Coordinates of C-alpha atoms (C1' of nucleotides) in Angstrom, one line a residue:
Chain A
X214 CA 75.4 119.7 107.8
X215 CA 75.9 117.4 104.9
X216 CA 79.7 117.3 105.3
X217 CA 79.3 115.9 108.8
X218 CA 77.6 112.7 107.9
X219 CA 79.8 112.2 104.9
X220 CA 82.9 112.5 107.1
X221 CA 81.4 110.1 109.8
X222 CA 80.8 107.5 107.1
X223 CA 84.4 107.8 106.0
X224 CA 85.7 107.5 109.5
X225 CA 83.6 104.5 110.5
X226 CA 84.2 102.7 107.1
X227 CA 88.0 103.2 107.4
X228 CA 87.9 101.9 111.0
X229 CA 86.1 98.7 110.0
X230 CA 88.1 98.2 106.8
X231 CA 91.3 98.3 108.9
X232 CA 89.9 96.0 111.5
X233 CA 88.2 93.4 109.3
X234 CA 89.4 94.1 105.8
X235 CA 87.7 95.8 102.9
X236 CA 85.9 92.8 101.4
X237 CA 84.9 91.4 104.8
X238 CA 83.1 94.6 105.8
X239 CA 79.6 95.1 104.4
X240 CA 77.7 98.4 104.0
X241 CA 75.2 97.0 106.4
X242 CA 77.8 96.9 109.2
X243 CA 79.0 100.4 108.4
X244 CA 75.4 101.7 108.5
X245 CA 74.5 99.9 111.7
X246 CA 77.5 101.2 113.6
X247 CA 76.5 104.7 112.4
X248 CA 72.8 104.2 113.3
X249 CA 71.5 104.8 109.8
X250 CA 70.4 102.5 107.0
X251 CA 72.4 101.3 104.0
X252 CA 70.4 103.4 101.7
X253 CA 71.6 106.5 103.5
X254 CA 75.2 105.6 102.6
X255 CA 74.2 105.6 98.9
X256 CA 73.1 109.2 99.2
X257 CA 76.6 110.2 100.1
X258 CA 78.6 107.7 98.0
X259 CA 77.9 106.2 94.7
X260 CA 79.4 102.8 95.5
X261 CA 81.3 101.0 98.2
X262 CA 84.6 101.7 96.3
X263 CA 83.9 105.4 96.3
X264 CA 84.2 105.5 100.1
X265 CA 87.7 104.3 100.0
X266 CA 88.6 106.3 96.9
X267 CA 87.4 109.5 98.5
X268 CA 90.0 108.9 101.1
X269 CA 92.7 107.7 98.7
X270 CA 92.5 110.8 96.6
X271 CA 93.4 113.1 99.4
X272 CA 96.3 111.0 100.4
X273 CA 97.4 110.5 96.8
X274 CA 97.7 114.2 96.1
X275 CA 99.9 114.7 99.1
X276 CA 102.2 111.9 98.1
X277 CA 102.3 113.3 94.6
X278 CA 103.3 116.7 95.9
X279 CA 106.1 115.1 97.9
X280 CA 107.3 113.3 94.8
X281 CA 107.2 116.5 92.8
X282 CA 109.2 118.3 95.4
X283 CA 111.7 115.5 95.6
X284 CA 112.3 115.5 91.9
X285 CA 113.2 119.2 92.0
X286 CA 115.9 118.7 94.6
X287 CA 119.5 117.8 94.1
X288 CA 120.2 114.1 95.0
X289 CA 122.1 114.9 98.2
X290 CA 122.2 113.4 101.7
X291 CA 120.3 116.5 102.9
X292 CA 117.5 116.0 100.4
X293 CA 117.1 112.4 101.4
X294 CA 117.0 113.2 105.1
X295 CA 114.5 115.9 104.5
X296 CA 112.3 113.5 102.5
X297 CA 112.2 111.1 105.4
X298 CA 111.3 113.9 107.8
X299 CA 108.5 115.1 105.5
X300 CA 107.2 111.6 105.0
X301 CA 107.2 111.1 108.7
X302 CA 105.2 114.2 109.2
X303 CA 102.6 113.0 106.7
X304 CA 102.3 109.6 108.4
X305 CA 101.9 111.4 111.7
X306 CA 98.7 113.1 110.8
X307 CA 95.9 111.0 112.2
X308 CA 93.8 110.5 109.0
X309 CA 96.8 109.7 106.8
X310 CA 98.2 107.2 109.3
X311 CA 94.9 105.3 109.4
X312 CA 94.7 105.3 105.6
X313 CA 98.2 103.9 105.3
X314 CA 97.2 101.1 107.7
X315 CA 94.3 100.4 105.4
X316 CA 96.7 100.3 102.4
X317 CA 99.0 97.9 104.2
X318 CA 96.2 95.5 105.1
X319 CA 94.2 95.7 101.9
X320 CA 96.8 95.8 99.2
X321 CA 94.6 93.7 96.8
X322 CA 91.4 95.7 97.2
X323 CA 90.6 97.7 94.1
X324 CA 94.1 97.0 92.7
X325 CA 92.9 97.7 89.2
X326 CA 91.5 101.1 90.0
X327 CA 93.5 104.1 88.5
X328 CA 93.7 105.9 91.8
X329 CA 95.1 102.9 93.7
X330 CA 97.5 102.1 90.8
X331 CA 98.7 105.6 90.8
X332 CA 99.3 105.4 94.5
X333 CA 101.5 102.4 94.1
X334 CA 103.4 104.1 91.3
X335 CA 104.1 107.2 93.4
X336 CA 105.4 105.0 96.3
X337 CA 107.7 103.2 93.9
X338 CA 108.9 106.4 92.4
X339 CA 109.7 107.9 95.8
X340 CA 111.8 104.9 96.6
X341 CA 113.4 105.1 93.2
X342 CA 114.4 108.7 93.6
X343 CA 116.3 107.9 96.7
X344 CA 119.0 106.1 94.7
X345 CA 121.0 106.9 91.6
X346 CA 121.6 104.6 88.6
X347 CA 125.2 103.8 89.7
X348 CA 124.3 102.9 93.3
X349 CA 124.9 99.3 94.3
X350 CA 121.9 97.2 95.1
X351 CA 122.5 97.2 98.8
X352 CA 122.3 101.0 98.8
X353 CA 118.9 100.9 97.0
X354 CA 117.6 98.4 99.5
X355 CA 118.9 100.3 102.5
X356 CA 117.3 103.5 101.4
X357 CA 114.0 101.8 100.6
X358 CA 114.0 100.3 104.0
X359 CA 114.6 103.7 105.5
X360 CA 111.3 104.9 104.1
X361 CA 109.7 101.7 105.2
X362 CA 111.0 102.0 108.8
X363 CA 108.8 105.0 109.2
X364 CA 105.8 102.8 108.6
X365 CA 107.0 99.9 110.7
X366 CA 107.7 102.1 113.7
X367 CA 104.0 102.3 114.3
X368 CA 103.0 98.7 114.4
X369 CA 106.2 96.9 115.1
X370 CA 106.2 97.8 118.8
X371 CA 102.5 97.5 119.4
X372 CA 103.1 95.5 122.6
X373 CA 105.6 98.1 123.8
X374 CA 103.9 99.9 126.7
X375 CA 107.1 101.4 128.2
X376 CA 107.5 103.9 125.4
X377 CA 105.2 106.6 124.2
X378 CA 104.2 106.9 120.5
X379 CA 106.4 110.0 120.2
X380 CA 109.4 108.1 121.5
X381 CA 108.8 105.3 119.1
X382 CA 108.4 107.7 116.2
X383 CA 111.6 109.5 117.0
X384 CA 113.5 106.2 117.4
X385 CA 112.2 105.1 114.0
X386 CA 113.3 108.3 112.5
X387 CA 116.8 107.9 113.9
X388 CA 117.1 104.4 112.5
X389 CA 115.7 105.6 109.1
X390 CA 118.1 108.5 108.8
X391 CA 121.0 106.3 109.7
X392 CA 119.9 103.8 107.0
X393 CA 120.0 106.4 104.4
X394 CA 123.7 107.2 104.4
X395 CA 125.2 104.0 105.7
Chain B
X69 CA 96.3 59.8 93.9
X70 CA 94.3 61.8 96.5
X71 CA 97.2 63.9 97.5
X72 CA 97.6 65.3 94.1
X73 CA 94.3 67.0 93.8
X74 CA 94.5 68.3 97.3
X75 CA 97.9 69.8 96.7
X76 CA 96.7 71.4 93.4
X77 CA 93.8 73.0 95.3
X78 CA 96.2 74.4 97.8
X79 CA 98.5 75.8 95.1
X80 CA 95.7 77.4 93.0
X81 CA 94.0 78.8 96.0
X82 CA 97.1 80.4 97.4
X83 CA 97.9 81.9 94.0
X84 CA 94.5 83.5 93.8
X85 CA 94.4 84.6 97.4
X86 CA 97.7 86.4 96.9
X87 CA 96.6 88.0 93.6
X88 CA 93.1 89.0 94.6
X89 CA 92.8 88.7 98.3
X90 CA 91.2 85.9 100.4
X91 CA 87.7 87.4 100.7
X92 CA 87.6 88.5 97.1
X93 CA 88.4 85.0 95.8
X94 CA 85.4 82.6 95.6
X95 CA 85.5 78.9 95.6
X96 CA 83.9 79.0 92.2
X97 CA 87.0 80.7 90.8
X98 CA 89.4 78.2 92.4
X99 CA 87.3 75.3 91.1
X100 CA 87.1 76.8 87.6
X101 CA 90.8 77.5 87.3
X102 CA 91.4 73.8 88.3
X103 CA 88.7 72.5 85.9
X104 CA 86.5 70.9 88.6
X105 CA 83.3 72.0 90.4
X106 CA 83.0 73.7 93.8
X107 CA 81.6 70.5 95.3
X108 CA 84.8 68.7 94.5
X109 CA 86.7 71.2 96.8
X110 CA 84.4 70.2 99.6
X111 CA 85.5 66.6 99.4
X112 CA 89.1 67.7 100.2
X113 CA 88.5 70.6 102.5
X114 CA 85.7 71.1 105.1
X115 CA 85.5 74.8 104.6
X116 CA 87.2 77.7 102.7
X117 CA 89.2 78.6 105.8
X118 CA 90.5 75.0 105.9
X119 CA 92.4 75.5 102.7
X120 CA 94.4 78.3 104.2
X121 CA 94.8 76.7 107.5
X122 CA 96.2 73.5 106.0
X123 CA 98.9 75.8 104.6
X124 CA 99.4 77.8 107.7
X125 CA 99.9 74.8 109.9
X126 CA 103.0 73.6 108.0
X127 CA 104.6 77.1 108.1
X128 CA 103.7 77.6 111.7
X129 CA 105.5 74.5 112.9
X130 CA 108.6 75.6 111.0
X131 CA 108.5 79.0 112.5
X132 CA 107.9 77.6 115.9
X133 CA 110.9 75.3 115.5
X134 CA 113.0 78.4 114.6
X135 CA 111.8 80.2 117.8
X136 CA 112.5 77.2 120.0
X137 CA 116.0 77.0 118.6
X138 CA 116.5 80.7 119.1
X139 CA 115.5 80.6 122.7
X140 CA 118.1 77.9 123.4
X141 CA 120.9 80.0 122.1
X142 CA 122.9 82.6 123.9
X143 CA 122.0 86.2 122.9
X144 CA 125.1 86.8 120.9
X145 CA 125.8 88.6 117.6
X146 CA 126.5 85.2 116.1
X147 CA 123.1 83.8 117.2
X148 CA 121.3 86.8 115.7
X149 CA 123.2 86.5 112.4
X150 CA 122.5 82.8 112.2
X151 CA 118.8 83.5 112.8
X152 CA 118.7 85.9 109.9
X153 CA 120.4 83.2 107.7
X154 CA 117.9 80.5 108.8
X155 CA 115.0 82.8 108.3
X156 CA 116.2 83.7 104.9
X157 CA 116.5 80.0 104.0
X158 CA 112.9 79.4 105.1
X159 CA 111.7 82.3 103.0
X160 CA 113.6 81.0 100.1
X161 CA 111.6 77.8 99.8
X162 CA 108.9 78.5 97.3
X163 CA 106.0 77.4 99.4
X164 CA 107.0 79.4 102.5
X165 CA 107.7 82.5 100.4
X166 CA 104.2 82.4 98.8
X167 CA 102.5 81.8 102.1
X168 CA 104.3 84.7 103.7
X169 CA 103.1 86.9 100.8
X170 CA 99.6 85.7 101.6
X171 CA 100.0 86.7 105.2
X172 CA 101.3 90.2 104.2
X173 CA 98.4 90.8 102.0
X174 CA 95.6 89.2 104.0
X175 CA 96.4 90.2 107.6
X176 CA 92.8 90.6 108.5
X177 CA 91.5 87.3 107.1
X178 CA 90.8 84.8 109.9
X179 CA 92.5 87.0 112.4
X180 CA 90.5 85.3 115.1
X181 CA 91.6 81.8 114.2
X182 CA 94.0 80.2 116.7
X183 CA 96.4 79.1 114.1
X184 CA 96.7 82.6 112.6
X185 CA 96.9 84.2 116.1
X186 CA 99.7 81.8 117.0
X187 CA 101.5 82.7 113.8
X188 CA 101.5 86.4 114.7
X189 CA 102.6 85.5 118.2
X190 CA 105.6 83.5 117.0
X191 CA 106.6 86.3 114.6
X192 CA 106.5 88.9 117.4
X193 CA 108.4 86.5 119.7
X194 CA 111.2 86.1 117.1
X195 CA 111.6 89.9 116.9
X196 CA 111.4 90.1 120.7
X197 CA 114.2 87.5 121.2
X198 CA 116.5 89.6 119.0
X199 CA 116.8 92.3 121.7
X200 CA 117.4 92.3 125.5
X201 CA 115.5 94.2 128.1
X202 CA 118.3 96.8 128.5
X203 CA 118.6 97.6 124.8
X204 CA 117.6 101.0 123.6
X205 CA 114.5 101.4 121.4
X206 CA 116.6 102.1 118.3
X207 CA 118.3 98.8 118.7
X208 CA 115.0 97.0 118.9
X209 CA 113.7 98.7 115.8
X210 CA 116.9 98.1 113.9
X211 CA 116.9 94.4 114.7
X212 CA 113.2 94.1 113.8
X213 CA 113.8 95.8 110.5
X214 CA 116.7 93.3 109.9
X215 CA 114.2 90.5 109.9
X216 CA 111.8 92.5 107.9
X217 CA 114.4 93.3 105.3
X218 CA 114.5 89.7 104.3
X219 CA 110.8 89.9 103.4
X220 CA 111.1 93.2 101.6
X221 CA 114.0 92.1 99.4
X222 CA 111.5 90.0 97.4
X223 CA 108.9 92.6 96.5
X224 CA 110.7 95.9 96.9
X225 CA 112.7 95.5 93.7
X226 CA 110.0 93.9 91.6
X227 CA 110.7 96.3 88.7
X228 CA 114.4 95.6 89.0
X229 CA 115.2 93.6 85.8
X230 CA 119.0 94.1 86.0
X231 CA 119.5 91.9 89.0
X232 CA 118.7 88.2 89.5
X233 CA 116.6 87.1 92.4
X234 CA 119.7 85.5 93.9
X235 CA 121.6 88.8 93.8
X236 CA 118.6 90.6 95.4
X237 CA 118.4 88.0 98.2
X238 CA 122.1 88.3 98.9
X239 CA 122.0 92.1 99.0
X240 CA 119.0 91.9 101.3
X241 CA 120.9 89.6 103.6
X242 CA 123.9 91.9 103.6
X243 CA 121.7 94.8 104.6
X244 CA 120.0 92.7 107.3
X245 CA 123.2 91.5 108.8
X246 CA 124.5 95.0 109.0
X247 CA 121.4 96.2 110.7
X248 CA 121.7 93.7 113.4
X249 CA 124.9 95.0 115.0
X250 CA 124.9 98.6 114.0
Chain C
dG132 C1' 68.7 113.3 103.9
dT133 C1' 67.0 109.3 105.5
dC134 C1' 63.6 105.8 105.2
dT135 C1' 61.2 101.0 103.6
dA136 C1' 61.1 97.6 100.3
dT137 C1' 63.0 95.0 96.9
dA138 C1' 65.7 93.7 92.9
dA139 C1' 69.3 90.9 91.1
dG140 C1' 73.1 88.4 92.0
dT141 C1' 76.8 85.7 94.5
dA142 C1' 78.6 83.6 98.4
dG143 C1' 79.6 79.2 101.2
dA144 C1' 77.9 74.9 101.9
dT145 C1' 75.2 70.3 101.5
dA146 C1' 72.5 66.1 99.5
dG147 C1' 72.7 62.5 96.9
dA148 C1' 73.5 60.3 92.1
dC149 C1' 77.2 58.1 89.6
Chain D
dG165 C1' 86.3 61.5 93.8
dT166 C1' 83.6 64.3 91.1
dC167 C1' 79.3 65.5 89.5
dT168 C1' 74.3 68.1 89.3
dA169 C1' 71.2 70.6 91.7
dT170 C1' 69.9 73.2 95.3
dC171 C1' 69.5 75.8 100.0
dT172 C1' 70.1 79.6 102.8
dA173 C1' 72.1 83.7 103.8
dC174 C1' 73.9 87.2 102.7
dT175 C1' 75.8 91.1 99.3
dT176 C1' 75.7 95.6 96.5
dA177 C1' 72.7 98.6 94.6
dT178 C1' 68.2 101.0 93.3
dA179 C1' 63.2 103.1 93.4
dG180 C1' 60.3 105.8 95.4
dA181 C1' 57.8 107.5 99.9
dC182 C1' 58.3 110.9 103.5

DNA sequence: GTCTATAAGTAGATAGAC
DNA sequence: GTCTATCTACTTATAGAC
């Protein structure tokens, strides 16, 4: 089962990268938590970067698909609302949520790598598509913050024990949708 | 002029930490950009952490002062609007703004250090003071996002060449104030 | 597929001259 | 205050046995 170990490496690595940061996490730590040696990791991944990139590429293609879809739609309130919903669904999925937390906390890691650069580009393009040339600056900011609210919903209320994660996500969505057409 | 070199070290270090990340930046790089040797840095700072902490302590006390002030005020719309204004002013000041960008990009660095932990606490407390126990979750999120919009204003429109930084800040403030009492 | 062993390099930090 | 020189402790990565 070669895919099994490979996947475990990705999971453990992502977990540690989120917790401690990418640079601060050594391959030795990843290997130890997994109960293998460093050398074993090198059988599955060519370099340390490759572990992250293997995760980034999955996520990138999904965001690119979202951007392609968005560009095909008319720039209406309905389209924008649907984007927020689709984006929220992407964030929901366990693996993507974790990877986005990694991106938030490790913005500078591999910032010169094509895959990471492209990821940034796509995010900016998504935000850009939410507004039209004539829109005032406040509208642009509001719509950008709508997308961002979907992220923030997760970690903003991390001390909040009286609401479930579902409730928090729905509340974030409500705020985001409201921000879009204010 | 001992203060001069010390300050230059802080400036250069912060610049590189923002650009490349804390862990990814070596003392050698900082020293080289300054035209001195690593050993010289150790005359001014006991450890690498100390360079960041010397910056953090200043910001921390300013944020703590803001929190103290906030707690003394009645929880009215006027108080909340005034907080956003004061927070915006803090962020404006070059040094604060840079340090907050450092915090955004290096959330995991020194996450166990008391000063950094306290910084997080104060930020969460500020957000917490913006809402009251009875407020719905959407209100809490909206008000948190108001504070956050002040940050985002800076980097969200980094490709935006048609507006000045002043215009962007004012627009961010308008969106933030509107979010507070929606 | 995973191991041992090791190469080759860099990190943070210190001692002591000037 | 800043330097040279150096220490120790890692790091990523590879070679080759099993």
